[in-house]
CSV table of C-alpha atoms in Angstrom, one decimal:
chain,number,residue,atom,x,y,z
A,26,UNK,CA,0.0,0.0,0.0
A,27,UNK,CA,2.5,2.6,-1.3
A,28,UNK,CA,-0.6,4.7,-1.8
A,29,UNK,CA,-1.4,5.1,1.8
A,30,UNK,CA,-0.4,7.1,4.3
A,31,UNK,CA,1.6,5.2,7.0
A,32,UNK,CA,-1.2,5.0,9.8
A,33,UNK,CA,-4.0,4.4,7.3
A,34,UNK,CA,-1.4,1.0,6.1
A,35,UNK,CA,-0.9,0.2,9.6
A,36,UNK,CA,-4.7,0.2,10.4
A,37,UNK,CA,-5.9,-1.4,7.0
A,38,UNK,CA,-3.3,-4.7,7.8
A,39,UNK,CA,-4.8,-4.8,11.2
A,40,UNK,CA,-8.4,-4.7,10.5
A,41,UNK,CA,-7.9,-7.9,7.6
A,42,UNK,CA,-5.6,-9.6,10.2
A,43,UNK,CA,-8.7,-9.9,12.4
A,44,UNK,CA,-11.4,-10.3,9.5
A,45,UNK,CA,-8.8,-13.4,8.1
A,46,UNK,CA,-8.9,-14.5,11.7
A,47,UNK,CA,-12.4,-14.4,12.5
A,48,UNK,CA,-13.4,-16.0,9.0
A,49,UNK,CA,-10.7,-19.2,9.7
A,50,UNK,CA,-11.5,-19.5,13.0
A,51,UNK,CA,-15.3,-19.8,12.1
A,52,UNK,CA,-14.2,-22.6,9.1
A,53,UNK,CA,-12.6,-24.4,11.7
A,54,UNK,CA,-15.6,-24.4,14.4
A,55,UNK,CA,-18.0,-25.0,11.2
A,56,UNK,CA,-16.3,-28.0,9.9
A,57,UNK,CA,-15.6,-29.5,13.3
A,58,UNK,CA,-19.4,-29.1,14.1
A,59,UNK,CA,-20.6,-30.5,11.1
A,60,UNK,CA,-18.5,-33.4,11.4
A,61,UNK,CA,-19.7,-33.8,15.0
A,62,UNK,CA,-23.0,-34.5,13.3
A,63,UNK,CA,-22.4,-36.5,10.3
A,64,UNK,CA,-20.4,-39.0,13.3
A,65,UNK,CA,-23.1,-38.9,15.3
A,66,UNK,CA,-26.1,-39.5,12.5
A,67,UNK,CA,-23.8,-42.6,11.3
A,68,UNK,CA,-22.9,-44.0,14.4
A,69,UNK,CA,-26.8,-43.8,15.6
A,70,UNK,CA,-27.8,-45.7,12.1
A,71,UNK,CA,-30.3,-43.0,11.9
A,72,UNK,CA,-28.5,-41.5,7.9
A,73,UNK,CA,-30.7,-39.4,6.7
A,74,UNK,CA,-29.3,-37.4,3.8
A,75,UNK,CA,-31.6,-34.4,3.9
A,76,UNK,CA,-31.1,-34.0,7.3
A,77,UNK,CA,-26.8,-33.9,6.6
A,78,UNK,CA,-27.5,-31.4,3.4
A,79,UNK,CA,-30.0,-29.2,5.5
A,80,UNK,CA,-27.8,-28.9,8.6
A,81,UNK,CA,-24.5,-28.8,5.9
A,82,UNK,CA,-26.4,-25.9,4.2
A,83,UNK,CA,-27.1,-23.9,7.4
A,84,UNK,CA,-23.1,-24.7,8.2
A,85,UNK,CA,-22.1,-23.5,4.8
A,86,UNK,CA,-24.5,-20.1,4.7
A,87,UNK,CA,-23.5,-19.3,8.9
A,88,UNK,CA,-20.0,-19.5,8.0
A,89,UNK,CA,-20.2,-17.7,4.8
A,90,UNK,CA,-22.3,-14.6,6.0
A,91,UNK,CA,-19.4,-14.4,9.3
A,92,UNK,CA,-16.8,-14.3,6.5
A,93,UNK,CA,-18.6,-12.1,4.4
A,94,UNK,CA,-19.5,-9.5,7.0
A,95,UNK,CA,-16.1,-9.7,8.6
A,96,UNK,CA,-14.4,-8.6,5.0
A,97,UNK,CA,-17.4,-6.0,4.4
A,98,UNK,CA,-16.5,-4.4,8.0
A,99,UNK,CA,-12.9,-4.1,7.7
A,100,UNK,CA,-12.7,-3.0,3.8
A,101,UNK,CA,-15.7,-0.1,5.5
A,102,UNK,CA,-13.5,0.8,8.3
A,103,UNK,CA,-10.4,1.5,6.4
A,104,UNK,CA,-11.6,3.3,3.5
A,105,UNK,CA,-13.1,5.6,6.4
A,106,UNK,CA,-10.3,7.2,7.2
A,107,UNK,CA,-8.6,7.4,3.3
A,108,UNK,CA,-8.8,11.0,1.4
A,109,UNK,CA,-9.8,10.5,-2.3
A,110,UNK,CA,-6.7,10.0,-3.6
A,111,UNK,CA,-6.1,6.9,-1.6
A,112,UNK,CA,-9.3,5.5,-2.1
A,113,UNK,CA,-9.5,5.6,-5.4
A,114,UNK,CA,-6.3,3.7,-6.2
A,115,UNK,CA,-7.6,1.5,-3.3
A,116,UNK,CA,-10.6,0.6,-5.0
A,117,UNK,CA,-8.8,-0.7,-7.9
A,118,UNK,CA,-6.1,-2.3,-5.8
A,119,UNK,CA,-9.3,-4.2,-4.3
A,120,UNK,CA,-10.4,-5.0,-7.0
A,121,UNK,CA,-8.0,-6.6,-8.7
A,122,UNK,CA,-7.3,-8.7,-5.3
A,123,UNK,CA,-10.8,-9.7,-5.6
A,124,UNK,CA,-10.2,-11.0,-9.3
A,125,UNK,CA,-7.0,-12.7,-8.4
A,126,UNK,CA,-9.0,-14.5,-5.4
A,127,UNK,CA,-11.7,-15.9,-7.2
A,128,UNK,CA,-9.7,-17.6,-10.4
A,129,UNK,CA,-7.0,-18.9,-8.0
A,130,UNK,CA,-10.1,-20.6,-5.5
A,131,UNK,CA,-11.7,-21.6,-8.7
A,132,UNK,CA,-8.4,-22.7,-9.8
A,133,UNK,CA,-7.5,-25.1,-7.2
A,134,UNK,CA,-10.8,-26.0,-6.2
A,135,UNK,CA,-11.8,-27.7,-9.7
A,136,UNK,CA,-9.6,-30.1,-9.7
A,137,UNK,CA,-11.2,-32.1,-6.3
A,138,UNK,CA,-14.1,-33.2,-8.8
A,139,UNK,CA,-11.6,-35.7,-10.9
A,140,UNK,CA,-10.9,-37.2,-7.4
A,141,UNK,CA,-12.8,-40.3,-6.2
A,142,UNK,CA,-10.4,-42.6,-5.0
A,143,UNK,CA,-7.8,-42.5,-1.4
A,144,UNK,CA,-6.4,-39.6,-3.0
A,145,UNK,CA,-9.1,-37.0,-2.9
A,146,UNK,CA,-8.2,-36.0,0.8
A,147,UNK,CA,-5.1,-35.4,-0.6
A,148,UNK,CA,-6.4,-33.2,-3.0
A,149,UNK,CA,-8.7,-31.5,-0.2
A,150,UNK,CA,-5.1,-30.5,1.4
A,151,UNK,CA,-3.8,-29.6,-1.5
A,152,UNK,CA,-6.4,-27.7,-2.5
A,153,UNK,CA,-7.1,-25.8,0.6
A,154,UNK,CA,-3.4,-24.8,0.8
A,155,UNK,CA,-3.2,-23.5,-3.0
A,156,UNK,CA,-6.2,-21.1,-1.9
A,157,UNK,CA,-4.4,-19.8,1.0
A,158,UNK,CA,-1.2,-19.7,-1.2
A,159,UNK,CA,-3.0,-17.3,-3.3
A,160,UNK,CA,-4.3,-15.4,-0.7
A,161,UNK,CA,-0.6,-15.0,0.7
A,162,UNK,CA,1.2,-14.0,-3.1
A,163,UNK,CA,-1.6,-11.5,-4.0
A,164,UNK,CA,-1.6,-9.3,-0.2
A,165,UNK,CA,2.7,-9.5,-1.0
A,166,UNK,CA,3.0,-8.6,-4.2
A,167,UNK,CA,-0.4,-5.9,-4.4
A,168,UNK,CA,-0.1,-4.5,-1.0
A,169,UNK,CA,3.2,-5.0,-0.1
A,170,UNK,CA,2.7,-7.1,2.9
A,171,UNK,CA,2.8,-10.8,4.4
A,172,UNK,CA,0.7,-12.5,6.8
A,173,UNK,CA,3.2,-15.0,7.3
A,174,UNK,CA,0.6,-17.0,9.4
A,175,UNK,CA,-1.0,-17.6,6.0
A,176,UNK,CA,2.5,-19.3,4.5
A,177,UNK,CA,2.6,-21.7,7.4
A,178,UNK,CA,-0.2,-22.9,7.2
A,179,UNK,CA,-0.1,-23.9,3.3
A,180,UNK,CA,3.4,-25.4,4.3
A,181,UNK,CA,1.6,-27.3,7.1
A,182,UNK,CA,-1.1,-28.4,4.8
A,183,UNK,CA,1.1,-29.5,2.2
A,184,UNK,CA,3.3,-31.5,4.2
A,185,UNK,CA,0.1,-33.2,5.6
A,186,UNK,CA,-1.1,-33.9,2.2
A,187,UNK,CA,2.3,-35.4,1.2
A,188,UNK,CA,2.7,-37.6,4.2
A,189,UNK,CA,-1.0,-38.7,3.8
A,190,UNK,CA,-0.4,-39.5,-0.2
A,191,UNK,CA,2.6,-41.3,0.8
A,192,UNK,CA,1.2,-43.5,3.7
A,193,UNK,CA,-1.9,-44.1,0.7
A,194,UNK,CA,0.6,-45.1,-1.9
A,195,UNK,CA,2.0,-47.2,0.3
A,196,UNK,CA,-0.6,-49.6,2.1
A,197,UNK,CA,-3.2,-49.0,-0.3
A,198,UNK,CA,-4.2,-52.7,-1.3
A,199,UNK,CA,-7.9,-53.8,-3.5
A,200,UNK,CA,-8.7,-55.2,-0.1
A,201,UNK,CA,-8.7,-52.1,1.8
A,202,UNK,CA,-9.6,-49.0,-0.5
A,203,UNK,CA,-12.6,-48.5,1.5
A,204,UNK,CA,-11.0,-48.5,4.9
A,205,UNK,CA,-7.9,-46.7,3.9
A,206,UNK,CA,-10.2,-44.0,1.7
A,207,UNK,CA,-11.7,-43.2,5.2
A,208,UNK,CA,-9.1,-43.1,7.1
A,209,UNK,CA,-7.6,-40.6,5.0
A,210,UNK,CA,-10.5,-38.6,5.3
A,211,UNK,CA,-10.5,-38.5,8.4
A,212,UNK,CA,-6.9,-37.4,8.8
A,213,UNK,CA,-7.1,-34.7,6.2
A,214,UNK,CA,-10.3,-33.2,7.6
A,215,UNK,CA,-8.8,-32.9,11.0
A,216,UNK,CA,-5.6,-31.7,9.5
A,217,UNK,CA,-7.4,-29.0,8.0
A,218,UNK,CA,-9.8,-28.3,11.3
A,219,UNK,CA,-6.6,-28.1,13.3
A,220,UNK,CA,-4.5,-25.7,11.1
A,221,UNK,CA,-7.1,-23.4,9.9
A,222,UNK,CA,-7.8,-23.3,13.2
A,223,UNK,CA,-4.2,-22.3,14.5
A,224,UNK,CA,-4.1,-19.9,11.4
A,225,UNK,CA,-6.9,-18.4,13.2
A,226,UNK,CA,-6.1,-17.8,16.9
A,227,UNK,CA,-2.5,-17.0,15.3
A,228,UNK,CA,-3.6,-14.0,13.6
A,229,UNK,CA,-6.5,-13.0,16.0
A,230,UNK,CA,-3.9,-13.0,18.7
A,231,UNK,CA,-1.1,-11.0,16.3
A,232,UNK,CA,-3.8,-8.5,15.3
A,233,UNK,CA,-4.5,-7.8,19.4
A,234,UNK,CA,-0.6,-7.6,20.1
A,235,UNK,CA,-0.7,-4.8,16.9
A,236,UNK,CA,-3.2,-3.2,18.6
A,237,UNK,CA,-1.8,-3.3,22.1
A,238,UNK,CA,1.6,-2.0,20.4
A,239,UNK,CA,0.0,1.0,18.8
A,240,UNK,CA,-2.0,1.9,21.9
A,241,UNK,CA,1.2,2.2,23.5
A,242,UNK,CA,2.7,4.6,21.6
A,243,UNK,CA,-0.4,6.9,21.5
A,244,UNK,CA,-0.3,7.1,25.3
A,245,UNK,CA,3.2,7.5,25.3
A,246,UNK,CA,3.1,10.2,22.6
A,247,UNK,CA,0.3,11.7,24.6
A,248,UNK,CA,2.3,11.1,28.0
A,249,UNK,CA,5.1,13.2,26.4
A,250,UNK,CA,2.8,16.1,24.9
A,251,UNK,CA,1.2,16.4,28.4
A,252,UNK,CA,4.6,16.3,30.0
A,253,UNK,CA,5.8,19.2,27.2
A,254,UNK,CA,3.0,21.3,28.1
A,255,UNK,CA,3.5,21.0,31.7
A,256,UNK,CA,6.9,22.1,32.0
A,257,UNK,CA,6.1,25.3,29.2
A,258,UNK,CA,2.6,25.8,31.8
A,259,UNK,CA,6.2,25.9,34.6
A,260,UNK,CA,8.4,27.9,32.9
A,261,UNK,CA,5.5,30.5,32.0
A,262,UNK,CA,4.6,30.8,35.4
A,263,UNK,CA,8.0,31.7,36.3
């Protein structure tokens, strides 16, 4: 963000540190919960497969408003505070972000369809992590900075996925494509809870200590100004 004025950069990379926080965090309570339910459906015999899409859909539309909103509220509370000049060039910046965000999910998300076998968990991993991967390159390279949080958890999903693939390729037999296919569901699925998850809390918790940090130096700037106009209020006196 070359564009903006210092404090208006500062304040913009908090407020999408939270909303990417808030929105992973909520992925990762969503899928865990849904899960929850599909377990406990199949393990009570009791399948009912408009019951898993209706409670699935309510999951998917919760979790989708949440990140929607979150996005909404921080792009509204930056541009609050831009002049003209910076908003305008922001708008396109967003824009083009936007663009860049929807081919690469579209991108990496297509494939999973030509998977039916052991190896679409994989696939889920890899997929998941080439969306974030995306999401890390375009914030670098158009606004100049890195959520680093973001690039360890595609290197955390990606190892996952290659250890999974591995252990798949390696004691995947006629016999047991079923079994093995789940357990790598299973694996990949709580892969993905657990390190969206961390991704979450990670920059939820880095986005307070930015906010903690900045609050400091206000009341120290202030501490000093009062201070100033103390000793002047002195010296006047005199």
């Amino acid at each position: 963000m070359k564009y903006a004025r210092e404090h208006i950069k500062r304040y913009w990379i908090f407020e999408y540190r939270r909303a990417l926080g808030i929105s992973m965090v909520t992925f990762a309570i969503a899928l865990s919960v849904g899960m929850v339910f599909t377990t406990m459906i199949n393990a009570f015999a009791i399948p009912n497969p408009v019951y898993e899409l209706a409670f699935w859909g309510l999951l998917i539309l919760f979790t989708s408003l949440v990140l929607v909103s979150s996005f909404v509220n921080a792009h509204i509370l930056s541009v609050k505070y831009m002049n003209d000049m910076e908003r305008t060039r922001h708008s396109k910046y967003m824009g083009g972000w936007l663009t860049i965000l929807a081919i690469g999910a579209i991108a990496f998300v297509i494939p999973l369809i030509f998977f039916t076998n052991v190896y679409e968990p994989v696939a889920i991993l890899f997929g998941f992590g080439g969306v974030f991967l995306v999401l890390f390159l375009s914030v670098k390279y158009l606004f100049n900075y890195s959520y680093y949080e973001i690039a360890i958890g595609v290197a955390a999903l990606w190892v996952v996925a290659i250890i999974t693939a591995i252990g798949a390729y390696t004691y995947s037999t006629p016999s047991n494509t079923v079994a093995l296919g789940s357990f790598s569901l299973f694996v990949s699925v709580l892969s993905l809870i657990i390190i969206t998850g961390f991704i979450g809390m990670s920059l939820l918790v880095n986005a307070t200590n930015e906010f903690s940090h900045e609050f400091r130096l206000v009341a120290q700037n202030l501490e000093r100004q009062q201070s100033a106009a103390k000793a002047r209020s002195r010296r006047t006196r005199r």
